[in-house]
Structures are given as structure tokens and as C-alpha cells.
mmCIF file of C-alpha atoms in Angstrom:
data_model
loop_
_atom_site.group_PDB
_atom_site.id
_atom_site.type_symbol
_atom_site.label_atom_id
_atom_site.label_comp_id
_atom_site.label_asym_id
_atom_site.label_seq_id
_atom_site.Cartn_x
_atom_site.Cartn_y
_atom_site.Cartn_z
ATOM 1 C CA GLU A 115 8.121 4.042 9.046
ATOM 2 C CA LEU A 116 10.571 4.380 6.255
ATOM 3 C CA ALA A 117 10.886 0.510 6.059
ATOM 4 C CA GLU A 118 7.094 0.308 5.699
ATOM 5 C CA GLU A 119 7.142 2.840 2.882
ATOM 6 C CA ARG A 120 9.678 0.755 1.095
ATOM 7 C CA VAL A 121 7.356 -2.309 1.537
ATOM 8 C CA LEU A 122 4.680 -0.256 0.116
ATOM 9 C CA LEU A 123 6.430 -0.010 -3.312
ATOM 10 C CA THR A 124 6.663 -3.879 -3.378
ATOM 11 C CA GLY A 125 2.808 -4.025 -3.803
ATOM 12 C CA VAL A 126 3.101 -2.720 -7.419
ATOM 13 C CA LYS A 127 4.408 -5.254 -9.873
ATOM 14 C CA ASP A 128 5.413 -2.674 -12.624
ATOM 15 C CA ILE A 129 6.777 0.043 -10.273
ATOM 16 C CA ALA A 130 10.175 -0.295 -12.122
ATOM 17 C CA GLN A 131 8.580 1.350 -15.095
ATOM 18 C CA ALA A 132 7.417 4.330 -13.118
ATOM 19 C CA THR A 133 8.723 7.478 -11.508
ATOM 20 C CA VAL A 134 7.423 7.819 -8.055
ATOM 21 C CA ILE A 135 6.403 11.357 -7.359
ATOM 22 C CA THR A 136 5.414 10.771 -3.839
ATOM 23 C CA SER A 137 4.299 7.925 -1.641
ATOM 24 C CA GLY A 138 3.084 7.548 1.921
ATOM 25 C CA LEU A 139 0.862 5.909 4.524
ATOM 26 C CA SER A 140 -2.278 7.490 5.619
ATOM 27 C CA SER A 141 -1.719 7.090 9.434
ATOM 28 C CA PRO A 142 1.224 6.220 11.716
ATOM 29 C CA SER A 143 -0.950 3.863 13.718
ATOM 30 C CA TRP A 144 -2.154 0.350 12.645
ATOM 31 C CA LYS A 145 -5.874 -0.578 11.996
ATOM 32 C CA ILE A 146 -6.632 -3.970 13.396
ATOM 33 C CA GLU A 147 -8.586 -6.547 11.251
ATOM 34 C CA GLN A 148 -10.621 -9.022 13.279
ATOM 35 C CA ASN A 149 -12.508 -12.218 12.470
ATOM 36 C CA ARG A 150 -16.219 -12.532 13.358
ATOM 37 C CA ARG A 151 -15.291 -13.711 16.881
ATOM 38 C CA GLY A 152 -13.304 -10.426 17.427
ATOM 39 C CA VAL A 153 -9.903 -12.232 17.298
ATOM 40 C CA PRO A 154 -7.190 -10.095 15.561
ATOM 41 C CA VAL A 155 -6.171 -11.702 12.213
ATOM 42 C CA ALA A 156 -3.988 -8.899 10.900
ATOM 43 C CA ARG A 157 -3.144 -5.259 11.175
ATOM 44 C CA PHE A 158 -2.761 -2.844 8.353
ATOM 45 C CA LYS A 159 -2.037 0.681 7.186
ATOM 46 C CA HIS A 160 -3.450 2.285 4.063
ATOM 47 C CA GLY A 161 -0.770 3.559 1.645
ATOM 48 C CA MET A 162 -0.749 5.437 -1.618
ATOM 49 C CA ILE A 163 1.811 5.877 -4.348
ATOM 50 C CA HIS A 164 1.519 8.825 -6.934
ATOM 51 C CA ALA A 165 3.580 7.713 -9.881
ATOM 52 C CA LYS A 166 4.097 8.588 -13.596
ATOM 53 C CA TYR A 167 4.570 5.641 -15.873
ATOM 54 C CA ARG A 168 7.349 6.204 -18.578
ATOM 55 C CA ASN A 169 5.770 3.550 -20.909
ATOM 56 C CA VAL A 170 2.222 5.060 -20.853
ATOM 57 C CA ASP A 171 1.632 8.168 -22.954
ATOM 58 C CA ASP A 172 -1.925 9.105 -21.924
ATOM 59 C CA GLY A 173 -1.145 12.305 -20.262
ATOM 60 C CA PHE A 174 -2.063 10.979 -16.816
ATOM 61 C CA CYS A 175 -0.193 9.848 -13.692
ATOM 62 C CA ARG A 176 -1.627 7.140 -11.366
ATOM 63 C CA ILE A 177 -2.537 6.931 -7.824
ATOM 64 C CA VAL A 178 -1.848 3.343 -6.661
ATOM 65 C CA TYR A 179 -3.610 2.199 -3.534
ATOM 66 C CA VAL A 180 -1.560 -0.413 -1.536
ATOM 67 C CA ASN A 181 -2.014 -1.619 2.054
ATOM 68 C CA VAL A 182 0.918 -2.619 4.280
ATOM 69 C CA VAL A 183 -0.210 -5.754 6.118
ATOM 70 C CA GLN A 184 1.073 -7.753 9.019
ATOM 71 C CA ASP A 185 -0.566 -11.022 9.837
ATOM 72 C CA HIS A 186 -1.359 -11.811 13.576
ATOM 73 C CA ALA A 187 1.173 -14.238 14.939
ATOM 74 C CA GLY A 188 -0.569 -14.778 18.280
ATOM 75 C CA GLY A 189 0.166 -13.361 21.737
ATOM 76 C CA GLY A 190 -0.088 -9.769 20.515
ATOM 77 C CA THR A 191 2.687 -10.189 18.058
ATOM 78 C CA TYR A 192 2.665 -9.699 14.258
ATOM 79 C CA GLY A 193 4.654 -11.089 11.397
ATOM 80 C CA ASP A 194 6.748 -9.187 8.867
ATOM 81 C CA SER A 195 5.149 -6.431 6.768
ATOM 82 C CA ARG A 196 3.857 -7.249 3.235
ATOM 83 C CA ALA A 197 2.310 -5.192 0.632
ATOM 84 C CA VAL A 198 -1.235 -5.797 -0.817
ATOM 85 C CA TYR A 199 -2.183 -4.113 -4.030
ATOM 86 C CA ILE A 200 -5.665 -2.657 -3.767
ATOM 87 C CA LYS A 201 -6.367 -0.609 -7.003
ATOM 88 C CA SER A 202 -4.989 2.067 -9.311
ATOM 89 C CA GLU A 203 -6.737 5.209 -10.712
ATOM 90 C CA PHE A 204 -6.029 8.162 -12.942
ATOM 91 C CA ALA A 205 -4.553 11.215 -11.420
ATOM 92 C CA GLY A 206 -3.125 14.560 -12.473
ATOM 93 C CA CYS A 207 0.622 14.957 -13.039
ATOM 94 C CA PRO A 208 2.545 17.717 -11.233
#
């Protein structure tokens, strides 16, 4: 779980310019993505990062949505975790 949260941060190119307030995954279990024939192609977990960017002075923090994805490798196995950036939106700062 901790390793997956570290992978989560790799999905944000400019995370080095941010202070991460909190981050986490929405669920401990994986959601399975299937193709039209019902064959698994990947599994994923929704993640979020609440961050304050030091180089942005607009008074807002950001919620960055990133999925942790593992591609299906066949035979019920999956590849290494990778992060996929989804979107970012304004959020309040603590």
C-alpha cells in the first residue's frame, strides 16, 4: 500500500514544486478494467494528492487525481504499478 502511494506521486510531473499535504488511494482493492469481450486488460486504484505549489500564488491548493494502474500480464498476473495522471482542480488550503 505504501509503495502504491509512492507510485501515485510519480504521476505528477511537477510534484517537486509542491508540498504534499496528504495523498492516498480511494480503496484498498483493485478495480478491474476489461475489454469488450470481458477479458481483463488492467487493474487500477483511484488516487488523490492534495498539494500546495510553492511557485503559484493564487491562494489555492490543488487536488490532483492520479490512478495507479497495473497492466494485465496474463494468467491472472499483473505488471508493475505505474501512475496515470487524470486531472487537477482547485482546492482549499489547510
